Structures are given as C-alpha cells and as structure tokens.
C-alpha cells in the first residue's frame, strides 16, 4: 500500500501502491503514516522522496469511501498525515508522474519540494464532487501560488499541465527523464539544509490589494458559474481564510466548511453523478447481451450525411476520435461552408473528405444521417444507404424524435440500424443517446457505445419512442412553462426560478437560443397547429387536453428567438445573445389572457419549480415503466450531461428521491386536481407504487419496475 525502501544510502523512497490511480484508501493512509514515521526515526535516512507506483503519483481520496463514514474513519486522517510530512525534519520531495489530483496534490503540497514529469497533471477537482480541498489544500495552495491563481484552480477544479504548474510556481522542477531518480539526486543535495521556509504552513499568503473587493467579486463569480451550488462558495470562503487567518485558524475554517459540505445533499448528488456517468457504460439488453460480454466490431471509417448545424459537429467529433470521415451534403453552398467550418474547428483537414454524392458513403463502417427532421426525406436516404453501403455497415440517424424502426424498415438490414442522438453543439456536448429499435442487434449497440466512449461522450443506451428519453421528458416541462404564462407568470419569473435552481438557462431563454420555429414545425407536422387546425377546434384544447398556442402565436409574429432578434425576450440584433425584457410581450400576454378569459394570478417560484420539474419527473417514471430507460441513473445521466440539469442536484430522478417521492406525488395530485385537463400532471402508476412501498432508495427502484416489458 505504501512501499518503503532506502536508496543511495540516505534517501527513503515512499511509493504509494494502490492500482489503478493510487487512491488514498484507509490502507494507503495507514501505510503512508507508518512510512513517514519510519523515515523520521531512522538515523540513516537524511531525506525522503514520495512517489506513486506505475507512473501515477496519486489520484486523491478513494471516492468509494465517501459517504461511508466508517470507512473514512478507519485509517488515519489525511490532515494528520500531511502535518507529519510537512513537520519532518528531513527534506521531503514529491516526485509527480501521471496525475496528482485532490488529496494527491494536497500530499505534494505538504512536501518541501515538488518535482514533476513533463507529462504530469495536477489539480484540485473536489469542487466537482460538491466539496473543497479539505486536507489543507485550500490553505497551502494560496500560500504557494498567491490567492488569485490558487482560487482559480480550486474553484474551477481544472487540471493543470506540468508546464503551467512550473510557471505558476506549483512545481519546482519539471523533467523529461526519470522523475524519481531526479528527485532522489536533488533530495540528497539538500540534506541537512534548513526547511523552515519550505513548509507552506509556516508561510504567510503573498499579500493582495483590495482584499475585500477581490473576494466580493470572487463570490459573485462563483455564484454565476454554478447557481445554487454551495461548494464553489465554500471554496472562496476557505481561500479567504488562507489570505486572512493564521495557518491553524485557516485549517479550522477549512474543516468546518468541509463538514458542512460533506453532510449536504449537494455532495451526495455530485458523488451520485460521478457514478451515473460510469454506470451508463454498463448497458444491457433483454436478449442477455451486456457491455462486458458483447464483442463490438471496431469502427474506423464513418460517413456523415447532411452538413447543417448537427452534421458539422458530428463530423468534428468523429474525426477527433481518430476516424476517417466522409462528409456528404447535397447543397453546394452548404458543402463549401461546412468544409470551412469543420476545418476551422479541427484546425486543419483532420482526415475528413467531402462529397456531394451519397455513393461516397459506400466504404464506411458507420453512417450517421443528420438531414432535415422530415421522415420522408430520411426514409428515402435510408433506402439508398441500404443499397449503397457495404454489407456490415451500421446505419445511424441523428433524429431527435422520429421512429428508428420506421427507418430500419426502409433497409434490408434492420438489425444494423439505430439512433445516435447527439446534442448541439455535437462536438462539445457530452451526451449521446444510443437508441435501439426493436430489431437493433446487441452488436450494433455495442459498437456504437464503444465509439461513443472513444469520442469522450457519456453514451446512454435507450429505447425507441417519440423523443426517446431526454426530449420526451422535456415536453411536459415546456408545456407547464407555457401554461404558467397563461395563468399569470412572465418568462422572466419562470426563468429566474429555474436558474436559481441551477439550470444555466431558464426554459424561455433556452427556447430563444434553440429557435421557437423548430417546435412549431414539429407541431404543424403533428397536426396540432396550422391552417385548418385552429378553425374547427377551440384554441386551447387538442384531443381533449389543454393546449397552449402561445408558441405558435409567437412564430406567426415572426418571433423565432435569438435568430430573429425577438422571441420571449428582446435582443439587440438578430443573432444577438443578451436577453432583455420586452414590453411588447407583456401586453401580448395581457391581451391573450383577456381574449381567453384567463385571470392572471400571482405565481411564486415554488409553483414554477414544482409544476415544471414534477411534470418532467413524472414522465421520467413513465419512461422507466415503459422500459425506455434501463435505470433512473441513466435518466439522470441524460439530464445532467445533455440538458444542463445541475450536477449538485444529481438529476431529476435523484432529485425526486431527495425531495421525497411522497411529496412529489402529493404535489402532482394537487396540481392535477387544479388542472385536470393536463394529463402530464397525473401521477404515473410507478410513482404511486413506489410510494405505496415506502419510497425505497433509488437503487432499489428497479425491483418495483420489474415485471414490465423492457425495451432494453
Ligand atoms: P440543418 O437544417 O441545419 O441541416 C440539415 C442539412 O442536411 C442541410 O445542410 C441540408 O442541405 C442537408 N440535406 C438535406 N437533404 C439531404 C440529402 N438528401 N443528402 C445530403 N444532405 C442533405 O439541420 P440540423 O439542425 O443539423 O438537424 C439535423 C438532424 O439532427 C435533424 O434530424 C434534427 O432533428 C437532429 N437534431 C438536431 C439538433 C439541434 O439542436 N439542431 C439536436 C439533435 C438532433
């Protein structure tokens, strides 16, 4: 767990050994402390080098131990170990290869010198787990780098490459050679030299002017980065402690803040997200195929059909994963424009060739279709692809909602057809919904899940239904937001509630960004709006259910959102990004309400959250019941990585569990009673059954779902 050996006669080399990342488990902590004590008491030892086995320094605390207090308390605490490292009367040099993250970097900060390999990376990512560097990191790093640079690292949690770490003063030396040997030679050269000013705990923080104003601004900035998240704010407070308090007082503050975060629901939620991301890779199908048993044929060449917004991003994502890509587009100007845009994004050619002819897809292992959202156009393309493409080629569609099985039916290889639902911008967004139709083979799913991984995506296997998982759940959420406007809310009020909850953007700002015309087109195709539809039925009812035509009316006014400079908000120009309130909209809503005899009432933020989020969660339970998602964890991964659901709230299903299923059920019942014409508010039977069984914890929900037919 911590190997101890003496080299060159006087240097104790302590090497952390806990594959794969040398995490600081209880056994490692114990071994580390014993080794430090041994080095302290051995008169032959005159200096110490701390390193990690297998070219990895240390990946930090063992995340499996978080939340399991008995585990955490079973070994010595990191603070105690790092104190004894720093207090050692013999020079201690950290030899950092690979990663020094979290507790790993805090260990290095307790050493008197830090050497790094040129490929090494360091960072304090605790904030992304809803925590702060709680083993002295928040106090030692500012003393070493100064407040500004330390705060940036701690609040963003970003990884810093060795070169930058050297410039920041975090590393004393960077080497291309053997880091441990270099550290050993150096350690010998400083044996017997004074260590007092090498101990960061003894140093004051470098002074900073206008300290109050600096931290005031830092707090505002941290609040803006992740609304409603407690960890970034606690990080700022802890660093402020480093700048203003003596070391030991700062350590006490760090401990208090850490204890508050540790026991908060937010840290629990962030930790849960960490595991949902990994869990999504362990997919299964009802035929018994599993992520670990199903062999996938590797994909090395791909074709992308249609180079609009999505096709360009998909081309970039595939090329960056090392595939050679043929990009096909029939419109000449689009092809030229796409070629320039893709080259710009890839900073060069990057293995992409271009063609106006579908025949160019003949040799590809995988084809991703990304043409207009029009079933007739897509069906024609799949028919052609079926004859053009080589026999083993997989055929995928990036459709947001159309029936994968209908597309599969146009081919002679339905088992090789599936959905690859990317999110805009496709080369940036982490989520990929991998949609299996009823006839998609397990090998096809396996190959694309593996490719998703190569692209750095969080890939989630889902079943085939309108909107799949993400967009299907979004529909009731959007619908409630429209209804709230009818009942008296403003877009500003609704967005403020959702942004305070933690979404980067409220629903109306989001609609303005993606374009109101997209949903309008879909509703026209579904026969919900358009000429002839509104004439013979009431404006606010479709198929016996409440319907809000507000989005349609906006589009009829030419208000498509940012692209036209006007939507739910006003922008300074078409394509502008800064949303301002629009007085026109206020009178538009007033006239609309008057026309339909709707009385505006006061709506508070709680109702906004409950109506929008509970409707979305309710649909999530239906998705589970229908077997379209394999688990609540998969739904949560989709929402966190594709829809901006705040990580510190875990995902919609985790949030429901945290709020309490009984409370969610009660809320839905109350709102459904008030709005019986809105079936999305009617609690679904799975939710009722879960509550009837005493609301079991989220990992046990599948036992209650069982018995229903799964598509996965
Ligand atoms: P887009 O209108 O920007 O691009 C479509 C492109 O396909 C156009 O360049 C068009 O010329 C081309 N095209 C049409 N027919 C073709 C053919 N026969 N052969 C080759 N090219 C052809 O559309 P988009 O926003 O990129 O959406 C594409 C698909 O992705 C749709 O199915 C959409 O539902 C889905 N999608 C969109 C988003 C989004 O946010 N825009 C997100 C996820 C999925």
Coordinates of C-alpha atoms in Angstrom, one line a residue, residues 51-550:
X51 CA 6.2 8.9 -5.4
X52 CA 3.4 6.6 -6.8
X53 CA 3.6 3.2 -8.4
X54 CA 3.2 2.6 -12.1
X55 CA 3.9 6.1 -13.2
X56 CA 0.9 7.5 -11.3
X57 CA 1.5 9.8 -8.3
X58 CA -1.9 9.8 -6.7
X59 CA -5.5 10.3 -7.9
X60 CA -6.7 11.5 -4.5
X61 CA -9.2 10.3 -1.9
X62 CA -10.9 7.0 -2.6
X63 CA -14.4 8.1 -3.8
X64 CA -15.9 4.8 -2.9
X65 CA -15.2 5.6 0.7
X66 CA -17.0 9.0 0.6
X67 CA -20.4 8.8 2.2
X68 CA -19.2 5.7 4.1
X69 CA -18.1 7.3 7.3
X70 CA -16.9 4.1 9.0
X71 CA -14.5 3.6 6.1
X72 CA -13.3 7.1 6.2
X73 CA -12.6 6.9 9.9
X74 CA -10.9 3.6 9.8
X75 CA -7.5 4.9 8.9
X76 CA -5.5 8.0 9.9
X77 CA -6.9 11.3 8.6
X78 CA -5.2 12.9 5.7
X79 CA -4.7 16.2 7.7
X80 CA -2.7 14.3 10.3
X81 CA -0.5 12.5 7.7
X82 CA 0.2 15.7 5.8
X83 CA 1.1 17.5 9.0
X84 CA 3.7 14.9 9.8
X85 CA 5.0 15.1 6.3
X86 CA 5.4 18.8 6.5
X87 CA 6.8 18.7 10.0
X88 CA 9.5 16.1 9.1
X89 CA 13.0 17.4 10.0
X90 CA 14.4 15.9 6.8
X91 CA 13.7 17.3 3.3
X92 CA 10.7 15.6 1.5
X93 CA 10.5 15.8 -2.3
X94 CA 7.3 14.8 -4.2
X95 CA 8.1 13.0 -7.4
X96 CA 5.0 13.5 -9.5
X97 CA 4.4 11.3 -12.5
X98 CA 0.9 11.0 -14.1
X99 CA -1.7 12.6 -12.0
X100 CA -1.6 14.4 -8.7
X101 CA -5.2 15.2 -8.0
X102 CA -7.2 16.2 -5.0
X103 CA -5.7 14.6 -1.9
X104 CA -2.7 13.6 -4.1
X105 CA -1.9 17.2 -4.8
X106 CA -2.5 18.1 -1.2
X107 CA 0.1 15.5 -0.2
X108 CA 2.5 17.1 -2.7
X109 CA 1.8 20.5 -1.1
X110 CA 2.8 19.1 2.3
X111 CA 6.2 18.1 0.9
X112 CA 9.0 20.6 0.9
X113 CA 9.8 20.3 -2.8
X114 CA 7.7 19.2 -5.8
X115 CA 9.2 17.7 -8.9
X116 CA 7.1 16.8 -11.9
X117 CA 7.4 14.8 -15.1
X118 CA 6.7 16.9 -18.2
X119 CA 3.6 14.9 -18.9
X120 CA 2.2 15.1 -15.4
X121 CA -1.0 16.9 -14.5
X122 CA -2.1 18.3 -11.2
X123 CA -5.4 19.7 -9.9
X124 CA -7.8 20.0 -7.0
X125 CA -11.1 18.8 -8.5
X126 CA -13.0 18.4 -5.2
X127 CA -15.4 21.2 -6.2
X128 CA -16.9 19.0 -8.9
X129 CA -17.8 16.5 -6.2
X130 CA -19.5 19.2 -4.2
X131 CA -16.6 19.5 -1.8
X132 CA -13.4 21.6 -1.2
X133 CA -9.8 20.5 -0.8
X134 CA -10.2 19.6 2.8
X135 CA -6.8 18.3 3.8
X136 CA -5.0 21.6 3.8
X137 CA -5.2 22.2 0.1
X138 CA -7.3 25.3 0.4
X139 CA -4.8 26.7 2.9
X140 CA -1.4 25.6 1.4
X141 CA -2.0 26.3 -2.3
X142 CA -2.8 30.1 -1.8
X143 CA 0.4 30.4 0.3
X144 CA 2.4 28.9 -2.6
X145 CA 0.8 30.5 -5.7
X146 CA -0.9 33.6 -4.3
X147 CA -4.6 33.9 -3.9
X148 CA -5.6 34.6 -7.4
X149 CA -4.1 31.6 -9.1
X150 CA -4.9 29.3 -6.2
X151 CA -8.6 30.4 -6.2
X152 CA -8.9 29.8 -9.9
X153 CA -7.6 26.2 -9.6
X154 CA -9.7 25.4 -6.5
X155 CA -13.0 26.9 -7.8
X156 CA -12.8 25.5 -11.3
X157 CA -11.2 22.2 -10.3
X158 CA -9.3 22.2 -13.6
X159 CA -6.3 20.0 -14.4
X160 CA -3.1 21.9 -14.8
X161 CA -0.3 20.6 -17.1
X162 CA 3.2 20.4 -15.8
X163 CA 4.5 23.3 -17.9
X164 CA 1.8 25.7 -16.5
X165 CA 2.4 24.3 -13.0
X166 CA 6.1 25.2 -13.3
X167 CA 5.2 28.7 -14.4
X168 CA 2.8 29.1 -11.5
X169 CA 5.4 28.0 -9.0
X170 CA 3.5 24.9 -8.1
X171 CA 6.3 22.7 -9.3
X172 CA 9.9 23.4 -8.5
X173 CA 11.3 21.5 -11.4
X174 CA 10.0 19.6 -14.5
X175 CA 11.9 16.8 -16.1
X176 CA 11.6 14.6 -19.2
X177 CA 13.7 11.9 -17.6
X178 CA 13.1 9.6 -14.7
X179 CA 11.3 11.8 -12.1
X180 CA 12.0 9.6 -9.1
X181 CA 15.8 9.4 -9.9
X182 CA 15.9 13.2 -10.4
X183 CA 14.1 13.7 -7.1
X184 CA 16.4 11.4 -5.3
X185 CA 19.5 13.2 -6.5
X186 CA 18.0 16.5 -5.6
X187 CA 16.9 15.3 -2.2
X188 CA 20.5 14.2 -1.4
X189 CA 21.7 17.6 -2.5
X190 CA 19.5 19.4 0.1
X191 CA 20.1 17.1 3.0
X192 CA 20.7 19.0 6.2
X193 CA 19.6 22.3 4.7
X194 CA 17.1 24.4 6.7
X195 CA 13.5 23.7 5.8
X196 CA 11.5 26.3 7.6
X197 CA 10.6 28.4 4.6
X198 CA 9.8 25.3 2.6
X199 CA 6.9 24.5 4.9
X200 CA 3.9 26.1 3.4
X201 CA 2.1 26.0 6.7
X202 CA 4.7 28.4 8.0
X203 CA 4.4 30.9 5.2
X204 CA 2.0 33.8 5.0
X205 CA -0.1 34.2 1.9
X206 CA 1.5 36.6 -0.6
X207 CA -0.2 40.0 0.1
X208 CA -3.1 41.1 -2.1
X209 CA -4.5 44.6 -2.5
X210 CA -8.2 45.4 -2.0
X211 CA -8.8 42.0 -0.4
X212 CA -12.4 42.6 0.5
X213 CA -13.4 43.8 -3.0
X214 CA -11.4 40.8 -4.5
X215 CA -13.3 38.2 -2.5
X216 CA -16.7 40.0 -3.0
X217 CA -16.2 39.7 -6.7
X218 CA -14.9 36.1 -6.4
X219 CA -18.2 35.2 -4.6
X220 CA -20.3 36.8 -7.4
X221 CA -18.3 35.0 -10.0
X222 CA -18.5 31.6 -8.2
X223 CA -22.3 32.1 -7.8
X224 CA -22.6 32.8 -11.5
X225 CA -20.6 29.7 -12.5
X226 CA -22.9 27.2 -10.8
X227 CA -26.1 28.7 -9.4
X228 CA -27.3 27.3 -6.2
X229 CA -24.1 25.2 -5.7
X230 CA -22.6 25.5 -2.2
X231 CA -19.2 24.1 -2.9
X232 CA -17.7 26.9 -5.1
X233 CA -18.8 29.5 -2.4
X234 CA -17.2 27.4 0.4
X235 CA -14.0 27.2 -1.7
X236 CA -13.9 31.0 -1.9
X237 CA -14.5 31.3 1.9
X238 CA -11.8 28.8 2.6
X239 CA -9.3 30.6 0.4
X240 CA -10.2 33.9 2.0
X241 CA -9.4 32.2 5.3
X242 CA -5.9 31.4 3.9
X243 CA -5.4 35.0 2.9
X244 CA -6.6 36.5 6.2
X245 CA -6.0 33.9 9.0
X246 CA -3.0 32.2 10.6
X247 CA -2.5 28.7 9.2
X248 CA -4.0 26.8 12.1
X249 CA -7.1 29.0 12.2
X250 CA -7.4 28.6 8.4
X251 CA -7.3 24.8 8.8
X252 CA -10.1 25.0 11.4
X253 CA -12.2 27.0 9.0
X254 CA -11.4 24.6 6.2
X255 CA -12.6 21.7 8.4
X256 CA -15.8 23.4 9.4
X257 CA -16.7 24.2 5.8
X258 CA -15.8 20.7 4.7
X259 CA -18.0 19.2 7.4
X260 CA -20.9 21.3 6.2
X261 CA -20.4 20.2 2.6
X262 CA -19.8 16.6 3.4
X263 CA -23.1 16.2 5.0
X264 CA -25.0 18.2 2.5
X265 CA -27.4 16.7 -0.1
X266 CA -25.3 18.5 -2.8
X267 CA -22.1 16.5 -2.2
X268 CA -24.3 13.4 -2.2
X269 CA -25.8 14.4 -5.5
X270 CA -22.4 15.2 -7.1
X271 CA -21.0 11.9 -6.0
X272 CA -24.0 10.2 -7.4
X273 CA -23.4 11.9 -10.8
X274 CA -19.8 10.7 -10.7
X275 CA -21.1 7.1 -10.6
X276 CA -24.1 7.6 -13.0
X277 CA -21.5 8.6 -15.7
X278 CA -19.6 5.4 -15.2
X279 CA -22.8 3.3 -14.8
X280 CA -24.1 4.3 -18.2
X281 CA -21.2 2.4 -19.8
X282 CA -22.6 -0.9 -18.3
X283 CA -25.5 -1.4 -20.6
X284 CA -27.6 -4.5 -21.0
X285 CA -30.3 -5.7 -23.5
X286 CA -33.2 -8.2 -22.8
X287 CA -31.5 -10.7 -25.2
X288 CA -28.9 -11.1 -22.5
X289 CA -26.2 -9.0 -24.3
X290 CA -24.1 -7.0 -21.9
X291 CA -21.5 -4.3 -22.1
X292 CA -18.8 -6.8 -20.8
X293 CA -19.7 -9.9 -22.9
X294 CA -20.8 -8.4 -26.2
X295 CA -18.0 -8.1 -28.7
X296 CA -18.1 -5.0 -30.8
X297 CA -16.6 -4.7 -34.2
X298 CA -14.3 -1.6 -34.2
X299 CA -15.4 1.3 -36.3
X300 CA -12.7 3.1 -38.2
X301 CA -14.4 4.9 -41.0
X302 CA -17.6 6.9 -41.0
X303 CA -19.8 8.9 -43.3
X304 CA -22.0 11.8 -42.2
X305 CA -25.0 12.7 -44.3
X306 CA -26.2 16.3 -44.2
X307 CA -23.8 19.1 -43.0
X308 CA -26.1 21.5 -41.2
X309 CA -25.6 22.5 -37.6
X310 CA -25.5 19.0 -36.3
X311 CA -23.7 17.2 -39.2
X312 CA -20.7 19.6 -38.9
X313 CA -20.4 19.0 -35.1
X314 CA -20.7 15.2 -35.6
X315 CA -18.0 15.2 -38.3
X316 CA -15.7 17.0 -35.9
X317 CA -16.5 14.7 -33.0
X318 CA -15.8 11.6 -35.2
X319 CA -12.6 13.0 -36.7
X320 CA -11.3 13.9 -33.3
X321 CA -11.9 10.3 -32.2
X322 CA -9.4 9.3 -34.9
X323 CA -11.9 8.1 -37.6
X324 CA -11.5 8.9 -41.2
X325 CA -14.8 10.7 -42.2
X326 CA -16.6 11.3 -45.5
X327 CA -18.9 14.2 -45.1
X328 CA -21.8 14.3 -47.6
X329 CA -24.0 17.3 -48.4
X330 CA -26.2 17.9 -51.5
X331 CA -26.4 21.7 -51.3
X332 CA -23.3 23.1 -52.9
X333 CA -23.1 26.3 -50.8
X334 CA -23.7 24.3 -47.6
X335 CA -20.9 21.9 -48.6
X336 CA -18.4 24.7 -49.1
X337 CA -19.5 26.5 -45.9
X338 CA -19.4 23.2 -43.9
X339 CA -15.9 22.4 -45.2
X340 CA -14.6 25.8 -44.0
X341 CA -16.4 25.4 -40.6
X342 CA -15.2 21.9 -40.0
X343 CA -11.6 22.7 -41.0
X344 CA -11.7 25.7 -38.6
X345 CA -13.0 23.5 -35.7
X346 CA -10.4 20.8 -36.4
X347 CA -7.7 23.3 -37.1
X348 CA -6.9 21.7 -40.4
X349 CA -8.1 18.7 -42.6
X350 CA -8.1 16.1 -39.8
X351 CA -8.9 13.0 -42.0
X352 CA -12.2 14.4 -43.4
X353 CA -13.1 14.3 -47.1
X354 CA -16.2 15.9 -48.7
X355 CA -18.6 14.8 -51.3
X356 CA -22.0 15.8 -52.8
X357 CA -22.8 12.2 -53.7
X358 CA -24.2 9.6 -51.3
X359 CA -22.1 6.9 -53.1
X360 CA -19.1 8.3 -51.2
X361 CA -20.6 6.5 -48.1
X362 CA -20.1 3.1 -49.8
X363 CA -17.0 2.1 -47.8
X364 CA -17.9 3.5 -44.4
X365 CA -18.2 1.2 -41.3
X366 CA -20.8 3.6 -39.9
X367 CA -23.1 6.2 -41.5
X368 CA -24.6 9.0 -39.4
X369 CA -27.5 10.7 -41.1
X370 CA -28.2 14.3 -40.0
X371 CA -30.5 15.8 -42.6
X372 CA -33.7 17.7 -42.0
X373 CA -36.1 16.4 -39.4
X374 CA -38.5 15.0 -42.1
X375 CA -39.5 11.4 -42.1
X376 CA -40.0 11.2 -45.8
X377 CA -36.5 12.6 -46.5
X378 CA -34.9 10.3 -44.0
X379 CA -36.8 7.2 -45.3
X380 CA -35.5 7.9 -48.8
X381 CA -31.9 8.3 -47.5
X382 CA -32.1 5.0 -45.5
X383 CA -33.4 3.2 -48.6
X384 CA -30.5 4.5 -50.6
X385 CA -27.9 3.8 -47.9
X386 CA -29.2 0.2 -47.7
X387 CA -28.1 -0.5 -51.2
X388 CA -25.1 1.9 -51.4
X389 CA -23.3 0.8 -48.2
X390 CA -21.1 -2.3 -47.7
X391 CA -22.9 -5.2 -46.0
X392 CA -21.5 -4.9 -42.5
X393 CA -22.0 -1.1 -42.3
X394 CA -24.1 0.3 -39.4
X395 CA -26.7 3.0 -40.3
X396 CA -27.5 5.6 -37.7
X397 CA -29.9 8.5 -37.6
X398 CA -29.4 11.7 -35.5
X399 CA -33.1 12.3 -35.4
X400 CA -34.4 14.0 -32.3
X401 CA -37.7 12.1 -32.1
X402 CA -38.6 10.1 -35.2
X403 CA -39.2 6.4 -35.2
X404 CA -36.0 4.4 -35.6
X405 CA -37.9 1.3 -36.5
X406 CA -39.6 3.1 -39.4
X407 CA -36.1 4.0 -40.8
X408 CA -34.9 0.4 -40.2
X409 CA -37.9 -0.9 -42.2
X410 CA -36.6 1.0 -45.3
X411 CA -33.4 -1.1 -45.3
X412 CA -32.5 -4.7 -45.8
X413 CA -30.5 -4.7 -42.6
X414 CA -32.8 -3.5 -39.7
X415 CA -30.6 -5.1 -37.1
X416 CA -27.8 -2.7 -38.1
X417 CA -29.9 0.4 -37.8
X418 CA -30.0 2.6 -34.7
X419 CA -30.3 6.2 -33.4
X420 CA -27.3 8.2 -32.4
X421 CA -28.9 11.3 -30.8
X422 CA -26.2 13.9 -30.4
X423 CA -26.8 17.3 -28.7
X424 CA -25.9 20.7 -30.1
X425 CA -23.1 21.5 -30.5
X426 CA -22.3 17.9 -31.2
X427 CA -18.5 18.2 -30.8
X428 CA -18.9 19.8 -27.3
X429 CA -21.9 18.3 -25.6
X430 CA -21.0 15.2 -23.6
X431 CA -24.3 13.3 -24.1
X432 CA -25.1 10.7 -26.7
X433 CA -28.4 8.8 -26.6
X434 CA -27.8 5.5 -28.4
X435 CA -31.3 4.4 -29.5
X436 CA -32.1 0.8 -30.2
X437 CA -35.1 -0.1 -32.2
X438 CA -36.9 -3.4 -31.6
X439 CA -34.7 -5.0 -34.2
X440 CA -31.3 -3.4 -33.5
X441 CA -28.8 -6.1 -32.7
X442 CA -26.7 -6.1 -29.5
X443 CA -23.5 -6.0 -31.5
X444 CA -24.7 -2.8 -33.2
X445 CA -25.4 -1.2 -29.8
X446 CA -22.0 -2.4 -28.5
X447 CA -20.1 -1.0 -31.5
X448 CA -21.7 2.5 -31.1
X449 CA -21.4 2.5 -27.3
X450 CA -17.7 1.8 -27.7
X451 CA -17.4 4.6 -30.3
X452 CA -19.2 7.0 -28.0
X453 CA -16.6 6.3 -25.4
X454 CA -13.8 7.0 -27.9
X455 CA -15.5 10.3 -28.7
X456 CA -15.4 11.1 -24.9
X457 CA -19.2 11.0 -24.7
X458 CA -21.4 9.9 -21.9
X459 CA -23.3 7.4 -24.0
X460 CA -26.6 6.1 -22.7
X461 CA -28.5 3.2 -24.3
X462 CA -32.2 4.0 -24.6
X463 CA -35.2 2.5 -26.3
X464 CA -37.3 3.8 -29.2
X465 CA -40.3 6.1 -28.6
X466 CA -41.1 9.6 -29.7
X467 CA -38.4 11.9 -28.2
X468 CA -36.5 8.9 -26.7
X469 CA -35.8 9.8 -23.1
X470 CA -34.5 13.4 -23.0
X471 CA -36.9 15.1 -25.3
X472 CA -39.8 13.0 -24.2
X473 CA -39.4 14.3 -20.7
X474 CA -38.7 17.8 -21.9
X475 CA -42.2 18.1 -23.5
X476 CA -44.3 18.2 -20.2
X477 CA -41.7 20.6 -18.7
X478 CA -42.1 23.0 -21.6
X479 CA -45.9 22.6 -21.6
X480 CA -46.2 23.6 -18.0
X481 CA -44.0 26.6 -18.6
X482 CA -46.4 27.8 -21.3
X483 CA -49.4 27.1 -19.0
X484 CA -47.8 29.2 -16.3
X485 CA -47.5 32.1 -18.7
X486 CA -51.2 31.8 -19.5
X487 CA -52.0 31.8 -15.8
X488 CA -50.1 35.0 -15.0
X489 CA -46.4 34.3 -14.9
X490 CA -43.8 36.1 -17.1
X491 CA -40.9 34.4 -18.9
X492 CA -38.6 36.3 -16.5
X493 CA -40.3 34.8 -13.4
X494 CA -40.2 31.3 -14.8
X495 CA -36.6 31.6 -16.0
X496 CA -35.4 33.1 -12.7
X497 CA -36.9 30.2 -10.7
X498 CA -35.2 27.6 -12.9
X499 CA -31.9 29.5 -13.0
X500 CA -31.9 29.8 -9.2
X501 CA -32.5 26.1 -9.1
X502 CA -29.3 25.7 -11.0
X503 CA -30.0 25.4 -14.7
X504 CA -27.6 27.5 -16.7
X505 CA -30.6 28.9 -18.6
X506 CA -34.3 29.1 -18.0
X507 CA -36.7 27.4 -20.3
X508 CA -37.7 30.6 -22.2
X509 CA -34.1 31.7 -22.7
X510 CA -33.3 28.2 -23.9
X511 CA -36.2 28.2 -26.4
X512 CA -35.0 31.5 -27.7
X513 CA -31.5 30.1 -28.2
X514 CA -32.6 26.9 -30.0
X515 CA -35.3 28.6 -32.0
X516 CA -39.0 28.6 -31.5
X517 CA -39.6 27.6 -35.1
X518 CA -38.3 24.1 -34.5
X519 CA -41.1 23.1 -32.2
X520 CA -43.6 25.0 -34.4
X521 CA -42.6 22.9 -37.4
X522 CA -43.0 19.7 -35.3
X523 CA -46.4 20.8 -34.0
X524 CA -47.5 21.5 -37.5
X525 CA -46.4 18.1 -38.6
X526 CA -48.3 16.5 -35.7
X527 CA -51.4 18.4 -36.8
X528 CA -51.5 20.5 -33.6
X529 CA -51.4 23.8 -35.3
X530 CA -51.5 25.4 -38.8
X531 CA -54.3 26.5 -41.1
X532 CA -57.3 24.3 -40.9
X533 CA -56.5 23.0 -37.4
X534 CA -57.4 26.0 -35.4
X535 CA -60.5 26.8 -37.4
X536 CA -62.6 23.9 -36.3
X537 CA -61.5 23.4 -32.7
X538 CA -61.0 25.6 -29.6
X539 CA -57.7 27.4 -29.5
X540 CA -56.7 26.0 -26.2
X541 CA -57.7 22.3 -26.5
X542 CA -56.3 19.5 -28.6
X543 CA -57.6 15.9 -28.4
X544 CA -59.5 16.8 -25.3
X545 CA -56.4 18.1 -23.4
X546 CA -55.3 21.5 -22.5
X547 CA -53.1 23.0 -25.2
X548 CA -51.3 26.4 -25.2
X549 CA -51.0 28.0 -28.7
X550 CA -48.6 30.7 -27.3

